[in-house]
């Protein structure tokens, strides 16, 4: 049995079942065609169903086609170092920003993980905030069209709106949506109201109704389900969303449905050096290969459970190359060590570029603050 909540993701996740449970819609061919009409091409994450679900994306496109542009909203609660799994929705958000030429509001709820994690001190959450902002800037978002919203720093603007949301959420709604028990602290119960704020704050600031599209990993959906119920009561549009599945951790999908930053050896951090990446992948990446070379040549590998192949689906953009790797690995022509070598090179290239931009980001934070 898998668990998927905003605070905990574990086990082998059945994404079709999750669509049913959460009541979201599958991204079908029609939606893909509609997106492609505007973007000219489809991001590999769409082609490969890594972004696989949505709420109300047709509303966003209807309005866009009428000339009413949307804005993007996503976020990151600082609680640890950023890993390559976190980069997945941000890569896609950057693509959407470029293709649709729209603004992005990026929330850093610097109180969230402080409230939800027993062992996280206030000082640590603030240090991670500074650190995590560098990774977000390094994604390449356009500083002219991107604004950071930091909950405690921008409280003067945000709290007032959060209160308006909170008034419309009862404790029983919060319990049902998030599974809270009576032991839960008050801040944690209130928190979802703050995550709702960026879904309409630009409309308040600009005094006009602007559609909001939220790219996010599917575990965040309960927040926005609640948000969607409340916002019309405040005179705002319901936010739309486009949702992705998780990059599995190194141990593989059956045990590591989602890469976790608290389990050092299941994650690749954005700051890992090439040698660390190589060692982690070679040592820990769950292999779909056979026990001996002879057996592998005969029976072939299983790409569907092989972490190296699964990660290449996220990070190898070339469809033809990916297909070739799939065939060669499945037929036994390509060995486990070989597919891992391809992955290592891919990740190290991605991280080398990211790390360069991350260094530069140190002097750019001010450009993104409100
Ligand atoms: N709750 C998210 C986290 O745990 C952070 C977040 C805030 C977020 N607003 C968001 C994520 C909007 C996606 C979309 O990191």
Coordinates of C-alpha atoms and ligand atoms in Angstrom, one line a residue:
X1 CA 0.0 0.0 0.0
X2 CA 1.3 3.4 -1.0
X3 CA 0.8 6.6 0.9
X4 CA 0.6 10.0 -0.9
X5 CA -0.1 13.1 1.2
X6 CA 1.5 16.5 1.2
X7 CA 3.6 15.4 4.2
X8 CA 4.4 11.9 3.3
X9 CA 4.9 9.8 0.2
X10 CA 5.9 6.2 0.4
X11 CA 5.5 2.8 -1.3
X12 CA 4.8 1.7 -4.8
X13 CA 2.4 4.3 -6.2
X14 CA -0.4 3.4 -8.6
X15 CA -0.9 6.6 -10.4
X16 CA -4.1 5.6 -12.2
X17 CA -5.6 4.8 -8.8
X18 CA -4.4 8.2 -7.5
X19 CA -6.3 9.9 -10.3
X20 CA -9.4 8.2 -9.1
X21 CA -8.8 8.9 -5.4
X22 CA -7.9 12.6 -5.9
X23 CA -10.6 13.2 -8.5
X24 CA -8.2 14.8 -11.0
X25 CA -8.4 14.4 -14.7
X26 CA -6.0 12.5 -16.9
X27 CA -4.1 14.6 -19.5
X28 CA -5.5 13.1 -22.7
X29 CA -4.6 13.5 -26.4
X30 CA -7.0 16.3 -26.8
X31 CA -5.4 18.3 -24.1
X32 CA -1.9 17.6 -25.5
X33 CA -3.0 18.8 -28.9
X34 CA -4.4 22.0 -27.4
X35 CA -1.2 22.7 -25.6
X36 CA 0.9 21.9 -28.6
X37 CA -1.1 24.3 -30.7
X38 CA 0.4 27.1 -28.6
X39 CA 3.8 25.7 -27.8
X40 CA 4.7 24.3 -31.2
X41 CA 6.1 21.1 -29.6
X42 CA 5.5 19.0 -26.5
X43 CA 7.9 18.9 -23.6
X44 CA 9.2 15.3 -23.1
X45 CA 7.5 15.3 -19.7
X46 CA 4.2 15.6 -21.5
X47 CA 5.0 13.1 -24.2
X48 CA 6.1 10.6 -21.6
X49 CA 3.2 11.2 -19.2
X50 CA 5.4 12.4 -16.4
X51 CA 3.0 15.3 -16.2
X52 CA -0.1 13.1 -16.4
X53 CA -3.0 14.8 -14.6
X54 CA -4.7 18.2 -14.3
X55 CA -7.6 20.2 -13.0
X56 CA -9.2 22.7 -15.3
X57 CA -6.4 23.1 -17.8
X58 CA -9.1 23.6 -20.5
X59 CA -10.3 26.7 -18.6
X60 CA -6.7 28.1 -18.7
X61 CA -6.4 27.5 -22.5
X62 CA -9.9 28.9 -23.2
X63 CA -9.0 32.1 -21.4
X64 CA -5.6 32.2 -23.0
X65 CA -7.2 31.9 -26.4
X66 CA -9.5 34.8 -25.6
X67 CA -6.4 36.9 -24.8
X68 CA -6.7 36.5 -21.0
X69 CA -3.2 35.3 -20.0
X70 CA -2.7 33.2 -17.0
X71 CA 0.2 33.2 -14.5
X72 CA 2.1 30.3 -13.1
X73 CA 2.4 29.5 -9.4
X74 CA 4.6 26.8 -7.8
X75 CA 6.7 26.6 -4.6
X76 CA 9.2 24.9 -2.4
X77 CA 9.1 24.6 1.4
X78 CA 12.7 24.8 2.6
X79 CA 13.5 21.8 4.8
X80 CA 16.7 20.4 3.3
X81 CA 18.9 20.4 0.3
X82 CA 17.4 20.4 -3.1
X83 CA 17.6 17.1 -5.1
X84 CA 17.1 16.3 -8.7
X85 CA 13.5 15.1 -8.1
X86 CA 12.6 18.7 -7.0
X87 CA 13.9 19.9 -10.3
X88 CA 11.3 18.0 -12.4
X89 CA 8.3 20.3 -11.8
X90 CA 10.6 23.4 -12.0
X91 CA 12.1 22.4 -15.3
X92 CA 8.5 22.1 -16.7
X93 CA 7.5 25.4 -15.1
X94 CA 10.4 27.1 -16.8
X95 CA 9.3 25.6 -20.1
X96 CA 5.7 26.9 -19.6
X97 CA 7.0 30.3 -18.7
X98 CA 9.1 30.5 -21.9
X99 CA 6.5 29.0 -24.2
X100 CA 3.5 31.0 -23.0
X101 CA 5.5 34.1 -21.9
X102 CA 3.9 34.4 -18.5
X103 CA 4.7 35.5 -15.0
X104 CA 5.6 33.0 -12.3
X105 CA 5.0 33.5 -8.6
X106 CA 7.2 31.1 -6.7
X107 CA 6.3 30.6 -3.0
X108 CA 8.8 29.7 -0.3
X109 CA 6.6 28.8 2.7
X110 CA 9.4 29.1 5.2
X111 CA 7.1 28.2 8.1
X112 CA 5.7 25.0 6.5
X113 CA 8.3 22.4 7.3
X114 CA 9.2 24.2 10.6
X115 CA 5.6 23.4 11.6
X116 CA 5.5 19.9 10.2
X117 CA 8.9 18.5 11.1
X118 CA 9.6 18.0 14.7
X119 CA 13.3 18.3 14.4
X120 CA 13.6 21.3 12.1
X121 CA 14.7 24.4 14.0
X122 CA 13.6 27.9 12.9
X123 CA 17.3 28.8 12.2
X124 CA 17.7 25.8 10.0
X125 CA 14.6 26.4 8.0
X126 CA 15.9 30.0 7.3
X127 CA 19.3 28.7 6.2
X128 CA 17.6 26.3 3.8
X129 CA 15.5 29.1 2.5
X130 CA 18.6 31.0 1.5
X131 CA 20.2 27.8 0.0
X132 CA 17.0 26.7 -1.8
X133 CA 16.5 30.1 -3.5
X134 CA 19.8 29.6 -5.3
X135 CA 18.5 26.3 -6.8
X136 CA 15.3 27.9 -8.0
X137 CA 17.1 30.9 -9.5
X138 CA 19.5 28.4 -11.2
X139 CA 16.6 26.9 -13.1
X140 CA 16.8 29.9 -15.3
X141 CA 13.5 31.6 -14.6
X142 CA 13.2 35.1 -16.2
X143 CA 13.8 37.6 -13.3
X144 CA 11.6 40.2 -15.0
X145 CA 8.7 37.8 -14.9
X146 CA 9.3 35.8 -11.7
X147 CA 8.6 36.9 -8.1
X148 CA 9.4 35.0 -4.9
X149 CA 6.8 35.0 -2.2
X150 CA 8.4 34.2 1.2
X151 CA 5.7 33.6 3.7
X152 CA 7.2 35.2 6.8
X153 CA 9.1 38.0 4.9
X154 CA 6.1 38.9 2.8
X155 CA 3.6 38.3 5.6
X156 CA 2.4 42.0 5.4
X157 CA 1.0 41.2 2.0
X158 CA 0.1 37.5 2.4
X159 CA -1.2 37.1 5.9
X160 CA -4.3 39.3 5.4
X161 CA -5.3 37.2 2.4
X162 CA -4.5 33.9 4.2
X163 CA -6.9 34.9 7.0
X164 CA -9.7 35.4 4.5
X165 CA -9.1 31.9 3.1
X166 CA -8.9 30.4 6.6
X167 CA -12.3 31.8 7.6
X168 CA -13.8 29.5 5.0
X169 CA -12.0 26.3 6.1
X170 CA -13.4 24.4 9.0
X171 CA -11.3 22.0 11.2
X172 CA -13.3 19.1 9.9
X173 CA -12.5 20.0 6.3
X174 CA -8.8 20.2 7.2
X175 CA -9.0 16.9 9.0
X176 CA -10.7 15.2 6.0
X177 CA -8.2 16.7 3.5
X178 CA -5.0 16.1 5.4
X179 CA -5.8 13.5 7.9
X180 CA -5.0 15.7 10.9
X181 CA -5.4 14.3 14.4
X182 CA -6.1 16.2 17.6
X183 CA -2.3 16.2 18.4
X184 CA -1.6 18.4 15.4
X185 CA -0.3 21.9 16.2
X186 CA -2.3 25.0 15.3
X187 CA 0.2 26.4 12.9
X188 CA 0.1 23.2 10.8
X189 CA -3.7 23.3 10.7
X190 CA -3.7 26.9 9.5
X191 CA -0.9 26.4 7.0
X192 CA -3.0 25.4 3.9
X193 CA -4.6 28.9 4.0
X194 CA -1.1 30.3 3.3
X195 CA -0.5 27.9 0.4
X196 CA -3.7 29.1 -1.1
X197 CA -2.7 32.8 -1.1
X198 CA -0.4 32.8 -4.2
X199 CA -3.3 31.2 -6.2
X200 CA -5.0 34.6 -6.2
X201 CA -2.6 37.2 -4.7
X202 CA -1.6 38.6 -8.1
X203 CA -5.3 39.2 -8.8
X204 CA -5.5 41.2 -5.6
X205 CA -2.3 43.1 -6.3
X206 CA -3.4 44.0 -9.9
X207 CA -7.1 44.4 -9.0
X208 CA -8.3 42.2 -11.9
X209 CA -9.1 38.5 -12.2
X210 CA -6.2 36.6 -13.6
X211 CA -6.3 32.8 -14.2
X212 CA -3.7 30.8 -12.2
X213 CA -2.0 27.6 -13.4
X214 CA -0.1 25.6 -10.8
X215 CA 2.4 23.0 -12.0
X216 CA 3.1 20.6 -9.1
X217 CA 3.8 17.1 -8.0
X218 CA 0.5 15.2 -7.3
X219 CA 1.1 15.0 -3.5
X220 CA 0.2 18.8 -3.3
X221 CA -3.3 18.3 -4.8
X222 CA -5.2 18.2 -1.4
X223 CA -4.1 21.8 -0.7
X224 CA -5.5 23.0 -4.0
X225 CA -8.6 20.9 -3.8
X226 CA -9.4 22.9 -0.6
X227 CA -8.3 26.2 -2.3
X228 CA -10.6 25.6 -5.2
X229 CA -13.6 25.3 -2.9
X230 CA -12.8 28.5 -1.1
X231 CA -11.6 31.0 -3.8
X232 CA -15.0 31.5 -5.6
X233 CA -16.4 32.5 -2.2
X234 CA -13.8 35.3 -2.1
X235 CA -14.6 36.4 -5.7
X236 CA -11.6 34.7 -7.3
X237 CA -11.2 32.1 -10.0
X238 CA -10.5 28.5 -9.0
X239 CA -6.8 27.8 -9.7
X240 CA -6.1 25.2 -12.4
X241 CA -3.3 22.7 -12.0
X242 CA -1.0 20.4 -14.0
X243 CA 0.4 17.6 -12.0
X244 CA 3.4 15.3 -12.3
X245 CA 4.5 12.0 -10.8
X246 CA 7.6 11.5 -8.7
X247 CA 11.1 10.8 -9.7
X248 CA 11.7 7.5 -7.8
X249 CA 14.6 7.3 -5.4
X250 CA 17.7 5.3 -6.1
X251 CA 16.3 2.2 -4.4
X252 CA 13.6 2.0 -7.0
X253 CA 9.9 2.5 -7.4
X254 CA 8.6 -0.3 -5.3
X255 CA 10.3 1.0 -2.1
X256 CA 11.3 4.6 -3.0
X257 CA 8.2 6.0 -4.8
X258 CA 9.6 9.4 -4.3
X259 CA 13.1 10.6 -3.9
X260 CA 13.5 11.8 -0.3
X261 CA 16.0 14.4 0.8
X262 CA 16.2 13.0 4.3
X263 CA 17.6 9.6 3.1
X264 CA 21.1 10.6 1.9
X265 CA 21.8 7.5 -0.2
X266 CA 18.5 7.5 -2.1
X267 CA 18.9 11.0 -3.4
X268 CA 21.2 13.0 -5.8
X269 CA 21.5 16.5 -4.6
X270 CA 22.0 19.5 -6.9
X271 CA 25.3 20.1 -5.3
X272 CA 26.7 16.6 -5.6
X273 CA 30.0 16.4 -7.4
X274 CA 30.6 14.1 -10.4
X275 CA 32.3 11.5 -8.3
X276 CA 29.6 11.4 -5.7
X277 CA 27.0 11.0 -8.5
X278 CA 28.9 8.1 -10.0
X279 CA 29.4 6.4 -6.7
X280 CA 25.7 6.7 -5.6
X281 CA 24.4 5.5 -9.0
X282 CA 26.8 2.6 -9.2
X283 CA 26.3 1.5 -5.6
X284 CA 22.6 2.2 -4.9
X285 CA 20.6 2.5 -8.2
X286 CA 18.2 -0.5 -8.2
X287 CA 19.0 -2.6 -11.3
X288 CA 16.6 -4.4 -13.6
X289 CA 19.5 -6.4 -14.9
X290 CA 20.2 -10.1 -14.4
X291 CA 22.5 -11.6 -11.8
X292 CA 25.3 -12.6 -14.2
X293 CA 26.4 -11.3 -17.6
X294 CA 25.5 -14.6 -19.3
X295 CA 22.0 -14.5 -17.9
X296 CA 21.6 -10.8 -18.8
X297 CA 22.7 -11.5 -22.4
X298 CA 20.2 -14.3 -22.6
X299 CA 17.1 -12.8 -20.8
X300 CA 17.8 -9.1 -21.1
X301 CA 17.1 -6.4 -18.5
X302 CA 13.9 -5.0 -17.2
X303 CA 13.7 -1.2 -18.0
X304 CA 10.4 -0.9 -16.2
X305 CA 12.0 -1.3 -12.8
X306 CA 15.5 -0.2 -13.6
X307 CA 16.3 3.1 -11.9
X308 CA 18.8 4.1 -14.5
X309 CA 16.3 3.7 -17.2
X310 CA 13.5 5.3 -15.2
X311 CA 15.6 8.3 -14.6
X312 CA 16.6 8.5 -18.2
X313 CA 12.9 8.9 -19.0
X314 CA 13.1 12.1 -17.1
X315 CA 16.4 13.4 -18.2
X316 CA 17.2 12.1 -21.7
X317 CA 15.3 14.4 -24.0
X318 CA 16.1 12.7 -27.2
X319 CA 13.2 10.3 -27.9
X320 CA 15.2 8.2 -30.5
X321 CA 18.1 7.7 -28.1
X322 CA 15.8 6.8 -25.3
X323 CA 14.0 4.2 -27.5
X324 CA 17.3 2.7 -28.5
X325 CA 18.5 2.4 -24.9
X326 CA 15.2 0.7 -24.0
X327 CA 15.6 -1.8 -26.8
X328 CA 19.2 -2.5 -26.2
X329 CA 18.7 -2.9 -22.5
X330 CA 15.7 -5.1 -22.8
X331 CA 17.3 -7.4 -25.4
X332 CA 20.4 -7.9 -23.2
X333 CA 22.7 -6.1 -25.6
X334 CA 23.3 -3.3 -23.1
X335 CA 24.5 -4.2 -19.6
X336 CA 23.5 -2.7 -16.3
X337 CA 26.9 -1.0 -15.9
X338 CA 26.5 0.5 -19.4
X339 CA 23.1 2.0 -18.8
X340 CA 24.3 3.4 -15.5
X341 CA 27.3 5.0 -17.2
X342 CA 24.9 6.7 -19.7
X343 CA 22.8 8.0 -16.8
X344 CA 25.9 9.2 -14.8
X345 CA 27.1 11.2 -17.8
X346 CA 23.6 12.7 -18.3
X347 CA 23.2 13.7 -14.6
X348 CA 26.7 15.1 -14.3
X349 CA 26.2 17.3 -17.4
X350 CA 22.9 18.6 -16.0
X351 CA 24.4 19.3 -12.6
X352 CA 27.6 20.9 -14.0
X353 CA 25.4 23.5 -15.7
X354 CA 23.1 23.9 -12.8
X355 CA 26.0 24.4 -10.4
X356 CA 27.5 27.2 -12.5
X357 CA 24.2 29.0 -12.6
X358 CA 23.8 28.3 -8.9
X359 CA 27.0 30.1 -8.1
X360 CA 25.9 33.1 -10.2
X361 CA 22.6 33.1 -8.4
X362 CA 24.3 34.2 -5.1
X363 CA 24.3 37.8 -6.3
X364 CA 20.8 37.7 -7.9
X365 CA 18.4 36.9 -5.1
X366 CA 17.4 40.6 -4.8
X367 CA 16.1 40.6 -8.3
X368 CA 13.5 38.0 -7.4
X369 CA 12.2 39.4 -4.2
X370 CA 9.0 41.4 -4.0
Ligands
LIG1 N1 4.1 22.5 0.1 C1 5.2 22.6 -0.9 C2 6.4 21.7 -0.3 O1 6.2 21.0 0.6 C3 5.6 23.9 -1.2 C4 4.6 24.7 -2.0 C5 4.0 25.9 -1.7 C6 4.2 24.4 -3.3 N2 3.2 26.3 -2.7 C7 3.3 25.4 -3.7 C8 4.5 23.3 -4.2 C9 2.7 25.4 -4.9 C10 3.8 23.3 -5.4 C11 2.9 24.3 -5.8 O2 7.5 21.9 -0.8

